[in-house]
Short mmCIF file of C-alpha atoms in Angstrom, two decimals:
data_model
loop_
_atom_site.label_atom_id
_atom_site.label_comp_id
_atom_site.label_asym_id
_atom_site.label_seq_id
_atom_site.Cartn_x
_atom_site.Cartn_y
_atom_site.Cartn_z
CA ASP A 1 64.22 116.82 7.70
CA THR A 2 68.12 116.82 7.76
CA GLU A 3 68.33 113.22 6.17
CA VAL A 4 71.48 112.46 4.27
CA THR A 5 70.87 108.96 2.76
CA GLN A 6 73.83 106.45 1.85
CA THR A 7 73.77 103.15 -0.32
CA PRO A 8 74.29 100.42 -0.34
CA LYS A 9 74.23 100.06 3.16
CA HIS A 10 76.98 96.74 2.89
CA LEU A 11 79.57 95.92 0.25
CA VAL A 12 82.03 93.29 0.05
CA MET A 13 84.48 93.37 -3.14
CA GLY A 14 88.00 91.68 -4.09
CA MET A 15 90.71 94.09 -4.51
CA THR A 16 89.80 93.70 -8.26
CA ASN A 17 86.53 95.12 -8.25
CA LYS A 18 85.24 98.66 -9.47
CA LYS A 19 82.01 99.38 -6.56
CA SER A 20 80.37 103.03 -6.21
CA LEU A 21 79.16 104.59 -3.51
CA LYS A 22 75.79 106.81 -3.64
CA CYS A 23 74.84 109.85 -0.99
CA GLU A 24 72.06 111.81 -2.02
CA GLN A 25 70.22 115.06 0.17
CA HIS A 26 67.54 117.32 -0.02
CA MET A 27 68.00 120.03 1.93
CA GLY A 28 68.99 122.10 -0.02
CA HIS A 29 72.85 121.81 0.76
CA ARG A 30 75.95 123.04 -1.60
CA ALA A 31 78.59 121.67 -0.37
CA MET A 32 78.51 117.35 0.16
CA TYR A 33 82.02 115.68 1.82
CA TRP A 34 83.08 112.61 1.43
CA TYR A 35 84.49 110.67 5.30
CA LYS A 36 86.39 107.56 6.15
CA GLN A 37 86.23 106.86 8.92
CA LYS A 38 87.56 103.21 10.46
CA ALA A 39 86.44 101.77 13.72
CA LYS A 40 86.81 103.51 17.33
CA LYS A 41 88.38 106.43 15.63
CA PRO A 42 87.00 110.02 14.40
CA PRO A 43 85.94 110.56 10.89
CA GLU A 44 88.87 111.31 8.68
CA LEU A 45 87.29 114.15 5.86
CA MET A 46 89.02 112.33 1.80
CA PHE A 47 86.80 115.49 0.16
CA VAL A 48 84.11 118.99 0.10
CA TYR A 49 83.05 119.12 -3.27
CA SER A 50 81.12 123.22 -3.17
CA TYR A 51 78.75 123.96 -6.36
CA GLU A 52 79.32 120.34 -7.49
CA LYS A 53 82.66 121.07 -7.85
CA LEU A 54 85.85 119.59 -5.83
CA SER A 55 87.51 122.42 -3.34
CA ILE A 56 89.32 119.82 -1.23
CA ASN A 57 91.25 116.18 -1.95
CA GLU A 58 93.08 115.15 1.22
CA SER A 59 95.50 113.69 -0.47
CA VAL A 60 92.95 110.52 -1.50
CA PRO A 61 94.94 108.10 -3.22
CA SER A 62 93.41 107.20 -6.90
CA ARG A 63 91.32 104.23 -6.45
CA PHE A 64 88.96 106.73 -4.68
CA SER A 65 87.38 108.95 -7.74
CA PRO A 66 84.51 110.95 -6.60
CA GLU A 67 82.23 112.59 -8.76
CA CYS A 68 79.42 114.65 -8.23
CA PRO A 69 76.60 114.44 -11.26
CA ASN A 70 74.63 117.32 -9.64
CA SER A 71 73.58 119.41 -6.53
CA SER A 72 71.94 116.45 -4.50
CA LEU A 73 74.50 113.45 -5.25
CA LEU A 74 77.20 112.50 -4.33
CA ASN A 75 79.12 109.50 -5.59
CA LEU A 76 82.89 107.60 -4.82
CA HIS A 77 83.69 105.55 -7.88
CA LEU A 78 86.13 102.81 -6.27
CA HIS A 79 88.77 100.39 -8.09
CA ALA A 80 91.56 97.98 -6.75
CA LEU A 81 91.02 98.70 -3.23
CA GLN A 82 93.29 97.08 -0.48
CA PRO A 83 91.69 95.46 2.70
CA GLU A 84 92.54 97.98 4.71
CA ASP A 85 91.03 100.08 3.15
CA SER A 86 87.61 98.74 4.43
CA ALA A 87 85.43 100.84 7.01
CA LEU A 88 82.40 102.71 7.32
CA TYR A 89 82.72 105.56 4.42
CA LEU A 90 80.09 108.58 5.67
CA CYS A 91 78.70 111.07 3.35
CA ALA A 92 77.78 114.26 4.51
CA SER A 93 76.48 117.62 3.83
CA SER A 94 76.01 121.17 4.83
CA LEU A 95 75.20 125.09 3.08
CA PRO A 96 78.48 126.64 1.46
CA GLY A 97 81.04 129.11 2.52
CA THR A 98 80.00 128.12 6.48
CA GLY A 99 83.06 125.79 6.47
CA GLY A 100 81.96 123.52 9.31
CA MET A 101 79.01 124.98 10.53
CA GLY A 102 75.79 122.37 10.24
CA GLN A 103 77.05 119.14 8.69
CA TYR A 104 74.80 116.14 8.43
CA PHE A 105 76.12 113.31 8.29
CA GLY A 106 73.99 109.91 6.40
CA PRO A 107 73.91 106.14 8.17
CA GLY A 108 77.34 105.40 5.95
CA THR A 109 78.45 102.56 3.91
CA ARG A 110 79.67 99.61 5.42
CA LEU A 111 82.69 98.49 3.03
CA THR A 112 84.94 95.91 3.36
CA VAL A 113 87.70 94.75 0.83
CA THR A 114 88.51 90.79 0.62
CA GLN B 1 97.36 124.44 15.96
CA GLN B 2 94.79 122.04 14.49
CA GLN B 3 94.46 119.57 16.92
CA VAL B 4 91.06 119.60 19.44
CA LYS B 5 92.10 116.98 22.01
CA GLN B 6 89.15 114.80 24.12
CA SER B 7 89.50 113.65 27.48
CA PRO B 8 87.92 110.84 28.96
CA GLN B 9 88.82 108.24 26.27
CA SER B 10 85.70 106.02 28.01
CA LEU B 11 82.84 106.75 30.92
CA ILE B 12 81.06 104.62 32.85
CA VAL B 13 78.02 107.47 34.83
CA GLN B 14 74.99 105.66 36.78
CA LYS B 15 71.47 106.23 35.11
CA GLY B 16 70.76 109.51 35.76
CA GLY B 17 74.20 110.60 36.98
CA ILE B 18 75.87 113.49 34.92
CA SER B 19 78.11 112.56 32.28
CA ILE B 20 81.01 115.01 30.82
CA ILE B 21 83.03 115.60 28.23
CA ASN B 22 86.00 117.74 28.27
CA CYS B 23 87.63 119.39 24.78
CA ALA B 24 90.20 121.61 24.35
CA TYR B 25 91.29 123.06 20.95
CA GLU B 26 94.62 125.39 19.74
CA ASN B 27 93.60 126.88 17.09
CA THR B 28 91.85 130.36 17.49
CA ALA B 29 90.22 131.17 14.67
CA PHE B 30 87.72 128.26 15.27
CA ASP B 31 84.57 130.07 16.22
CA TYR B 32 81.79 127.01 15.97
CA PHE B 33 82.32 123.81 18.35
CA PRO B 34 79.51 121.88 17.73
CA TRP B 35 78.92 117.29 19.29
CA TYR B 36 78.50 114.47 17.40
CA GLN B 37 76.76 111.79 18.82
CA GLN B 38 77.65 108.27 17.14
CA PHE B 39 75.97 104.95 17.71
CA PRO B 40 77.33 101.12 16.75
CA GLY B 41 77.20 101.05 12.66
CA LYS B 42 75.51 104.86 11.69
CA GLY B 43 76.73 107.92 10.97
CA PRO B 44 77.75 110.50 13.48
CA ALA B 45 74.46 112.88 13.92
CA LEU B 46 74.51 115.97 15.12
CA LEU B 47 73.36 116.90 18.66
CA ILE B 48 74.19 120.51 19.84
CA ALA B 49 76.71 123.11 19.06
CA ILE B 50 77.88 126.64 19.95
CA ARG B 51 79.19 129.38 18.84
CA PRO B 52 82.03 131.71 21.27
CA ASP B 53 79.63 134.74 21.65
CA VAL B 54 78.15 132.39 23.91
CA SER B 55 79.55 130.56 27.52
CA GLU B 56 76.81 128.46 27.13
CA LYS B 57 74.05 126.63 25.44
CA LYS B 58 72.08 124.25 26.54
CA GLU B 59 69.08 122.28 24.43
CA GLY B 60 67.34 120.23 26.13
CA ARG B 61 69.31 117.60 29.18
CA PHE B 62 72.39 118.32 26.56
CA THR B 63 74.45 121.79 28.26
CA ILE B 64 77.66 123.15 26.16
CA SER B 65 79.61 124.96 28.13
CA PHE B 66 82.90 127.38 26.55
CA ASN B 67 85.52 128.99 28.31
CA LYS B 68 87.11 130.78 25.21
CA SER B 69 90.38 132.40 27.70
CA ALA B 70 90.76 128.64 28.75
CA LYS B 71 90.62 127.10 24.83
CA GLN B 72 88.19 124.38 25.94
CA PHE B 73 84.47 123.16 26.24
CA SER B 74 83.02 120.51 26.74
CA LEU B 75 79.57 118.29 27.12
CA HIS B 76 76.90 117.67 30.33
CA ILE B 77 74.94 115.58 30.23
CA MET B 78 71.86 115.84 33.01
CA ASP B 79 69.99 112.87 34.07
CA SER B 80 72.11 110.64 31.68
CA GLN B 81 69.97 107.34 30.36
CA PRO B 82 71.12 104.45 29.26
CA GLY B 83 70.53 105.29 25.45
CA ASP B 84 72.55 107.73 26.12
CA SER B 85 75.26 105.20 25.33
CA ALA B 86 77.17 106.22 22.53
CA THR B 87 80.51 107.39 21.34
CA TYR B 88 80.71 111.59 21.02
CA PHE B 89 83.20 113.23 19.26
CA CYS B 90 83.62 116.57 19.44
CA ALA B 91 84.88 118.57 16.82
CA ALA B 92 86.01 122.30 16.68
CA SER B 93 86.29 124.46 12.64
CA ARG B 94 85.35 127.65 11.49
CA ALA B 95 81.64 128.51 11.07
CA TYR B 96 82.54 130.39 7.79
CA GLY B 97 85.07 129.33 6.38
CA GLY B 98 84.88 128.44 3.03
CA SER B 99 86.53 125.13 1.73
CA GLN B 100 89.31 126.05 4.99
CA GLY B 101 86.41 125.92 7.07
CA ASN B 102 86.20 122.02 8.49
CA LEU B 103 85.48 120.07 10.79
CA ILE B 104 88.25 118.96 13.39
CA PHE B 105 87.45 116.05 15.19
CA GLY B 106 88.37 115.18 19.35
CA LYS B 107 88.93 111.06 19.59
CA GLY B 108 86.02 110.25 20.57
CA THR B 109 84.49 109.30 23.83
CA LYS B 110 82.34 106.44 24.64
CA LEU B 111 80.28 106.24 27.44
CA SER B 112 77.61 104.15 28.62
CA VAL B 113 75.15 104.79 31.10
CA LYS B 114 73.96 101.76 33.57
CA PRO B 115 71.41 101.54 34.67
#
């Protein structure tokens, strides 16, 4: 099973709202990632968790707050977002210590900030 | 040093033809080169990947050719089908780079296969 699931599929939120994106995998992967993808662009890395600890934060604004409650779950908490944050948010997972090797992506959450 | 250059930006191929997408990298520390296929509104799907110890890898209609000395690799899609119409991203990373070995993506190629 190489499935990464993400909820919700679509999310519309105002600039004052607080919402969360969720990601789940059951492949035994201990590295999990959040990416942001704008239209017609490649995915941009936001955060990396390795063994449930944040190992990389690619200078992401504090209005994005990641959380890894356990080895299967990854959350992205959103607060006071800007319209330019509208994008497809992708979760991925892989074996830890394998760098980019074998990263599996979820279907993404389409976020619209109004 | 971290860039991966991908071409062409878009590609139109007739059904049954061969689609070829090229990528070039600069960082010689990269040793893992995957290709991802992405349909509109979906996440990227790992299609095929190669390590530099081989010059070619084939999986069904998809083949990666790898030229280590030129620091180039390419994806060939044989007998292209309309269902192959998608955006293709090449990427490069260090296979065992730990937190430092993250994927560096090319800018993508939008492939359209005409029936």
